[in-house]
Amino acid sequence: MDETRWTPRLVNCGIEYQPIAVQYRNARRFFNCRQYDSGPGLNWVEIVVHHEGTLNFTANPKDLILNAIYEAVENESFYPVNYQSGQVADTFLVRACKPALDQLFKRSLTLRLINGAMIPMAVWFNVASHQRDHISPPLIISQVTDRLLNRLENHRGVENVLNLSKFSSHPAFKYIEVKLKNSFTFHLVCSTIHNNDDRRRTIKGFNLSQNELTDLSPMRLFGDFDYELLDITGNSIQSSKRLCSDLERVRAKHLYLANNPLTKSNKFPDCLSPLINNFKFVDGVPFDKLHKLYSPLNYEIDMECDGVRIDWTNKSTLLKFKDSKYWHAFLIPDADHKFNKEDLFNFFFVMVSPELSEFYPCYYKFEYNQHRFLVRECFDQIEHLVNNCNLEMKIPQITSDEQELTYQNSVPYYLRMNVTAMKQGHLQPKKCIEQALQQRFAATNRVLNLEDFQSSEQLENVIVSLSSPRILSTVLRMASRKFLGNCIELRLGNNKILGLNLRTLSLLNGLLALDLSMNWIYDLSMLTALNEIPLRSLRLHGNPLCKKYVLPSEYIRDVKKVCPGLLRLDDVDLSTKPGLTPQKDFLCDTAGYELVGEDFLCPYMQDFELLDTRFDLRRFYSEESIFTLTCSYDIRRAHPTKPTNELCKRINKYNYFSRNLLKNSMDTCRVHLGEHDIMQTLMQLPEVKHDYISMQTDVMHHDEQGAMVYVTGVLLDGPDLLLAFSRQFVLRVKETECGIGGGGQVMIIANERLNIMNPTPKQERDAFKVVKPRELEPEPDDSLEVKEHKLHILQEITGLRPKWCTRILQEEADWDMRSALKQFVKLDEQNKLPDEAFT
């Protein structure tokens, strides 16, 4: 560009401002120099950036130049006006910015761009006189800030948030360049807000996202006040030390920090520890759990560009990553979110080979209609899933006869290999397993409780599937190194275990009791290796194999073939007469198991036995409940000789309330409706004693609306009248989300049918012949285990941190739960519990 040929011109900055008359007659030009003798005063200065076309092929040459200038002026006042991009040079006007110009002259009017290029500049002093009606960037910035103060928004669920996101893109900045990355500009905005006391007090948060911020020091003006939200996502913050210094006095409930370079450093999130008292949540995660729940998927990885995509079109590319130590991502599309996390991994692990490397999915999350998780150091499994399974997750379906699984449907997925390197602070699955094991061992009773192992707090970010024999062996091997030599009982219930092999059992030689209940074991052949250990107690209830047996004796016989030394099976003592112990439960769904235990059937049958407790059964009935009784007991069949009058009277008590459609019309009306009528009938029936050992139950239906339970067995009416009975209960869910944690539900009886009949010869022969096992002595109230349990319950109810639970329960309530709860309510009402007392 030939600058000697430049002619005077008018620079238009909008109709509300007077044009700037640029002329070069009295202007002074500086180029490649470090000083000047007299400054421009308040007049306009023109800056010409001579890039000579070298930036024309970059993505955004204007931003490259401005960023280099802001870096050079070191946060001094600097507002380019009327920026014009050219083929060989860019030009703009500035004024009232002597400190910034001094910084540019110190660099010999040369810019160093981020790509390393050195670009010269020419500076023209006094190209136009300043007029009162000329455009004023500081005034426009203050006006825009003031208007935004009048339009506070709802952001991330918080009302009255000041929206400064993408501040430079505001339409009012059409003729000026404004970037909050310039600390002087940011300070001007913050000062305008801070000086407006009335509206500043209504602000509950700040949205500063996507402003290229590197310095938050102007936010110190808002220190010592509690806000709801500070959103600084998508900026250029790199220094944790500077961030912690800038926010030292800034407090907010939520801090949003994602998509800043800082979050990708090896020291994140530990580097934020100085701010732990300033913010309760960081990116939605409790601050005190940020390290534990940290995920590279939130901070380090961009699934659109990071890593190499592997799908069915380029499978051969996979071999390049054979020796990689990086993280690899699995992405499973699910536009309708048909699968929850548990279902997804149930289906996915069907495809994983049990013969290859251990496979630990980490950092699972569902976003952008995809299930995403990371794995590493399992290339043989990845190769198997790509080449043998064709990158398809097959969905198993049970045939109508429930004898065979089919895989007619499948979901395709793809990988991104090498999405990020393994860094300090990243999750290590085996370390997580070790920490979980340490919490699961009770030294006082020598029990290793791995029931529902995946629910361990330490495994929140890693999937540890004990259905894999290899992973199960690894977990038990790690446990054996720590304490399995001292362990006499191992609980593995509810872990989707398919079976145990010799390799796994080689670690269990010292065990006396093993709990495998509520797993996926469908045949005893999968447990043949159990004869290698001297088990005395075994629990198998809730496994599919239990449904194969109709007769209890057959079930016990086959189990004892596997474990010859067994003394207890499914909590029933086999030492007296093992052939008499029945299979207890037949379930349409393992979720219905609790119905036949403490949730319903067990307390109902116990309360029914005595008149003193029977009245409590009213809690199971409502005004819509229906009860009927039938009595088909043939007294002549039971007593061929003449029965006694006493015996006839006892049977007549059942006959009186019996409903028999074949008899007179009065009997047809013996349908008892409503809680009052039903309880009157029940209270007139004799006291009885049930034979719980021979009792059999069948949960024929169970879902979220209700259930149907069928129970058969024998009972004693008085000392000598043995009766067979069956009861059918149709249950309806009355309340949900009950109890601690909101996971319980209350069921009432919608319809009940009681049938009294003659016992079979086998029932007569076996009734009350097996002594009910002696219940274990309850733990003393002052035992360590009871105290730990009370602390856990108090924490669940109140949400207090452990040290506060201990203080209230131990120091103020002397381990009395009732007193502790009263003390908590009292302290809460008096506002004596600080915020930090709660999790």
GROMACS .gro file of C-alpha atoms in nm, residues 497-731:
model
  235
  497ILE     CA    1  -2.276  -6.374   3.853
  498LEU     CA    2  -2.320  -6.661   3.607
  499GLY     CA    3  -2.102  -6.914   3.784
  500LEU     CA    4  -1.779  -6.984   3.971
  501ASN     CA    5  -1.475  -7.160   3.832
  502LEU     CA    6  -1.184  -7.338   3.996
  503ARG     CA    7  -0.955  -7.042   3.942
  504THR     CA    8  -1.191  -6.822   4.142
  505LEU     CA    9  -1.252  -7.081   4.413
  506SER     CA   10  -0.884  -7.144   4.467
  507LEU     CA   11  -0.892  -6.820   4.666
  508LEU     CA   12  -1.175  -6.931   4.895
  509ASN     CA   13  -1.027  -7.218   5.094
  510GLY     CA   14  -1.092  -7.059   5.433
  511LEU     CA   15  -1.458  -6.983   5.375
  512LEU     CA   16  -1.738  -7.138   5.579
  513ALA     CA   17  -2.030  -6.936   5.438
  514LEU     CA   18  -2.099  -6.816   5.083
  515ASP     CA   19  -2.390  -6.603   4.965
  516LEU     CA   20  -2.465  -6.622   4.590
  517SER     CA   21  -2.830  -6.513   4.612
  518MET     CA   22  -3.004  -6.297   4.350
  519ASN     CA   23  -2.754  -6.373   4.073
  520TRP     CA   24  -2.790  -6.521   3.723
  521ILE     CA   25  -2.688  -6.882   3.797
  522TYR     CA   26  -2.925  -7.100   3.597
  523ASP     CA   27  -2.781  -7.446   3.665
  524LEU     CA   28  -2.593  -7.620   3.946
  525SER     CA   29  -2.338  -7.743   3.694
  526MET     CA   30  -2.201  -7.387   3.701
  527LEU     CA   31  -2.113  -7.439   4.069
  528THR     CA   32  -1.950  -7.784   4.060
  529ALA     CA   33  -1.625  -7.632   4.180
  530LEU     CA   34  -1.785  -7.558   4.518
  531ASN     CA   35  -1.695  -7.907   4.634
  532GLU     CA   36  -1.335  -7.783   4.654
  533ILE     CA   37  -1.405  -7.573   4.964
  534PRO     CA   38  -1.547  -7.685   5.302
  535LEU     CA   39  -1.864  -7.476   5.292
  536ARG     CA   40  -2.108  -7.504   5.581
  537SER     CA   41  -2.361  -7.242   5.467
  538LEU     CA   42  -2.477  -7.150   5.116
  539ARG     CA   43  -2.743  -6.911   4.985
  540LEU     CA   44  -2.877  -6.957   4.632
  541HIS     CA   45  -3.228  -6.814   4.649
  542GLY     CA   46  -3.324  -6.574   4.372
  543ASN     CA   47  -3.119  -6.753   4.105
  544PRO     CA   48  -3.290  -6.898   3.794
  545LEU     CA   49  -3.178  -7.249   3.895
  546CYS     CA   50  -3.428  -7.242   4.184
  547LYS     CA   51  -3.720  -7.241   3.941
  548LYS     CA   52  -3.617  -7.582   3.807
  549TYR     CA   53  -3.721  -7.761   4.126
  550VAL     CA   54  -4.074  -7.840   4.236
  551LEU     CA   55  -3.986  -8.062   4.530
  552PRO     CA   56  -3.766  -7.920   4.807
  553SER     CA   57  -3.606  -8.257   4.865
  554GLU     CA   58  -3.478  -8.268   4.507
  555TYR     CA   59  -3.337  -7.919   4.539
  556ILE     CA   60  -3.154  -8.004   4.861
  557ARG     CA   61  -3.031  -8.339   4.725
  558ASP     CA   62  -2.874  -8.182   4.416
  559VAL     CA   63  -2.715  -7.895   4.611
  560LYS     CA   64  -2.565  -8.140   4.859
  561LYS     CA   65  -2.409  -8.332   4.573
  562VAL     CA   66  -2.215  -8.015   4.499
  563CYS     CA   67  -2.149  -7.925   4.864
  564PRO     CA   68  -2.152  -8.248   5.069
  565GLY     CA   69  -2.064  -8.079   5.397
  566LEU     CA   70  -2.342  -7.821   5.379
  567LEU     CA   71  -2.533  -7.759   5.705
  568ARG     CA   72  -2.744  -7.456   5.603
  569LEU     CA   73  -2.908  -7.382   5.270
  570ASP     CA   74  -3.091  -7.055   5.204
  571ASP     CA   75  -3.085  -6.979   5.579
  572VAL     CA   76  -3.254  -7.310   5.668
  573ASP     CA   77  -3.087  -7.559   5.901
  574LEU     CA   78  -3.037  -7.892   5.723
  575SER     CA   79  -2.879  -8.076   6.016
  576THR     CA   80  -3.206  -8.212   6.168
  577LYS     CA   81  -3.389  -8.374   5.874
  578PRO     CA   82  -3.265  -8.218   5.554
  579GLY     CA   83  -3.512  -8.399   5.330
  580LEU     CA   84  -3.800  -8.203   5.478
  581THR     CA   85  -3.684  -7.853   5.395
  582PRO     CA   86  -3.879  -7.706   5.104
  583GLN     CA   87  -3.778  -7.471   4.834
  584LYS     CA   88  -3.917  -7.153   4.979
  585ASP     CA   89  -4.005  -6.928   4.688
  586PHE     CA   90  -4.122  -6.943   4.330
  587LEU     CA   91  -4.091  -6.596   4.179
  588CYS     CA   92  -4.208  -6.454   3.848
  589ASP     CA   93  -3.956  -6.176   3.911
  590THR     CA   94  -3.666  -6.170   4.156
  591ALA     CA   95  -3.777  -5.818   4.249
  592GLY     CA   96  -4.075  -5.981   4.426
  593TYR     CA   97  -3.857  -6.172   4.669
  594GLU     CA   98  -3.894  -5.915   4.945
  595LEU     CA   99  -4.273  -5.956   4.936
  596VAL     CA  100  -4.244  -6.304   5.081
  597GLY     CA  101  -4.009  -6.177   5.350
  598GLU     CA  102  -4.009  -5.874   5.575
  599ASP     CA  103  -4.198  -5.644   5.338
  600PHE     CA  104  -4.532  -5.827   5.361
  601LEU     CA  105  -4.588  -6.201   5.401
  602CYS     CA  106  -4.368  -6.275   5.702
  603PRO     CA  107  -4.509  -5.998   5.927
  604TYR     CA  108  -4.865  -6.073   5.810
  605MET     CA  109  -4.848  -6.443   5.897
  606GLN     CA  110  -4.682  -6.376   6.232
  607ASP     CA  111  -4.940  -6.115   6.334
  608PHE     CA  112  -5.223  -6.346   6.222
  609GLU     CA  113  -5.124  -6.620   6.469
  610LEU     CA  114  -5.227  -6.442   6.794
  611LEU     CA  115  -5.536  -6.236   6.865
  612ASP     CA  116  -5.321  -5.987   7.056
  613THR     CA  117  -5.130  -5.900   6.740
  614ARG     CA  118  -5.392  -5.982   6.476
  615PHE     CA  119  -5.565  -5.647   6.511
  616ASP     CA  120  -5.246  -5.484   6.378
  617LEU     CA  121  -5.327  -5.640   6.040
  618ARG     CA  122  -5.566  -5.352   5.975
  619ARG     CA  123  -5.268  -5.163   5.833
  620PHE     CA  124  -5.282  -5.396   5.531
  621TYR     CA  125  -5.646  -5.323   5.446
  622SER     CA  126  -5.846  -5.029   5.312
  623GLU     CA  127  -6.215  -4.953   5.262
  624GLU     CA  128  -6.192  -5.112   4.915
  625SER     CA  129  -6.034  -5.440   5.034
  626ILE     CA  130  -6.221  -5.769   4.980
  627PHE     CA  131  -6.181  -6.087   5.190
  628THR     CA  132  -6.339  -6.430   5.136
  629LEU     CA  133  -6.291  -6.758   5.319
  630THR     CA  134  -6.371  -7.108   5.201
  631CYS     CA  135  -6.355  -7.420   5.416
  632SER     CA  136  -6.351  -7.758   5.244
  633TYR     CA  137  -6.220  -7.946   5.547
  634ASP     CA  138  -6.392  -8.289   5.567
  635ILE     CA  139  -6.402  -8.382   5.933
  636ARG     CA  140  -6.519  -8.736   5.857
  637ARG     CA  141  -6.217  -8.796   5.637
  638ALA     CA  142  -5.983  -8.676   5.910
  639HIS     CA  143  -6.161  -8.868   6.185
  640PRO     CA  144  -6.336  -9.182   6.051
  641THR     CA  145  -6.459  -9.254   6.400
  642LYS     CA  146  -6.703  -9.013   6.559
  643PRO     CA  147  -6.531  -8.672   6.599
  644THR     CA  148  -6.552  -8.498   6.933
  645ASN     CA  149  -6.785  -8.206   6.991
  646GLU     CA  150  -6.485  -7.984   7.064
  647LEU     CA  151  -6.333  -8.065   6.728
  648CYS     CA  152  -6.662  -7.993   6.546
  649LYS     CA  153  -6.690  -7.655   6.720
  650ARG     CA  154  -6.344  -7.553   6.606
  651ILE     CA  155  -6.412  -7.646   6.245
  652ASN     CA  156  -6.748  -7.469   6.256
  653LYS     CA  157  -6.569  -7.140   6.329
  654TYR     CA  158  -6.427  -7.161   5.977
  655ASN     CA  159  -6.747  -7.297   5.826
  656TYR     CA  160  -6.948  -7.007   5.967
  657PHE     CA  161  -6.754  -6.752   5.757
  658SER     CA  162  -6.705  -6.984   5.460
  659ARG     CA  163  -6.843  -6.881   5.126
  660ASN     CA  164  -7.000  -7.174   4.937
  661LEU     CA  165  -7.194  -7.106   4.618
  662LEU     CA  166  -7.338  -7.457   4.618
  663LYS     CA  167  -7.518  -7.395   4.945
  664ASN     CA  168  -7.788  -7.147   5.047
  665SER     CA  169  -7.803  -6.787   4.931
  666MET     CA  170  -7.687  -6.657   5.267
  667ASP     CA  171  -7.348  -6.818   5.208
  668THR     CA  172  -7.314  -6.643   4.875
  669CYS     CA  173  -7.318  -6.307   5.055
  670ARG     CA  174  -7.023  -6.387   5.279
  671VAL     CA  175  -6.794  -6.150   5.096
  672HIS     CA  176  -6.633  -5.917   5.346
  673LEU     CA  177  -6.572  -5.565   5.219
  674GLY     CA  178  -6.372  -5.292   5.385
  675GLU     CA  179  -6.125  -5.277   5.671
  676HIS     CA  180  -6.389  -5.282   5.950
  677ASP     CA  181  -6.583  -5.584   5.820
  678ILE     CA  182  -6.268  -5.781   5.740
  679MET     CA  183  -6.110  -5.720   6.080
  680GLN     CA  184  -6.432  -5.824   6.259
  681THR     CA  185  -6.417  -6.155   6.071
  682LEU     CA  186  -6.046  -6.215   6.129
  683MET     CA  187  -6.076  -6.146   6.501
  684GLN     CA  188  -6.336  -6.425   6.536
  685LEU     CA  189  -6.112  -6.690   6.381
  686PRO     CA  190  -5.908  -6.913   6.620
  687GLU     CA  191  -5.546  -6.853   6.714
  688VAL     CA  192  -5.313  -7.070   6.509
  689LYS     CA  193  -4.949  -7.161   6.462
  690HIS     CA  194  -4.794  -7.184   6.114
  691ASP     CA  195  -4.527  -7.431   6.005
  692TYR     CA  196  -4.296  -7.182   5.835
  693ILE     CA  197  -4.044  -7.444   5.732
  694SER     CA  198  -4.288  -7.626   5.507
  695MET     CA  199  -4.461  -7.312   5.381
  696GLN     CA  200  -4.431  -7.250   5.007
  697THR     CA  201  -4.490  -6.919   4.830
  698ASP     CA  202  -4.546  -6.819   4.472
  699VAL     CA  203  -4.526  -6.459   4.352
  700MET     CA  204  -4.732  -6.499   4.037
  701HIS     CA  205  -4.728  -6.133   3.934
  702HIS     CA  206  -4.522  -5.831   4.033
  703ASP     CA  207  -4.486  -5.485   3.881
  704GLU     CA  208  -4.488  -5.120   3.984
  705GLN     CA  209  -4.868  -5.120   4.032
  706GLY     CA  210  -4.907  -5.429   4.247
  707ALA     CA  211  -4.846  -5.801   4.297
  708MET     CA  212  -5.016  -6.137   4.344
  709VAL     CA  213  -4.884  -6.370   4.614
  710TYR     CA  214  -4.997  -6.730   4.669
  711VAL     CA  215  -4.892  -6.921   4.981
  712THR     CA  216  -4.965  -7.280   5.089
  713GLY     CA  217  -4.878  -7.473   5.401
  714VAL     CA  218  -5.012  -7.622   5.725
  715LEU     CA  219  -5.115  -7.471   6.056
  716LEU     CA  220  -5.213  -7.595   6.402
  717ASP     CA  221  -5.544  -7.486   6.549
  718GLY     CA  222  -5.496  -7.566   6.915
  719PRO     CA  223  -5.272  -7.854   7.019
  720ASP     CA  224  -5.404  -8.125   6.786
  721LEU     CA  225  -5.604  -7.989   6.490
  722LEU     CA  226  -5.377  -7.986   6.185
  723LEU     CA  227  -5.518  -7.793   5.889
  724ALA     CA  228  -5.386  -7.730   5.544
  725PHE     CA  229  -5.439  -7.380   5.405
  726SER     CA  230  -5.380  -7.163   5.104
  727ARG     CA  231  -5.398  -6.786   5.088
  728GLN     CA  232  -5.405  -6.571   4.780
  729PHE     CA  233  -5.329  -6.199   4.813
  730VAL     CA  234  -5.381  -5.942   4.540
  731LEU     CA  235  -5.175  -5.642   4.648
   0.00000   0.00000   0.00000
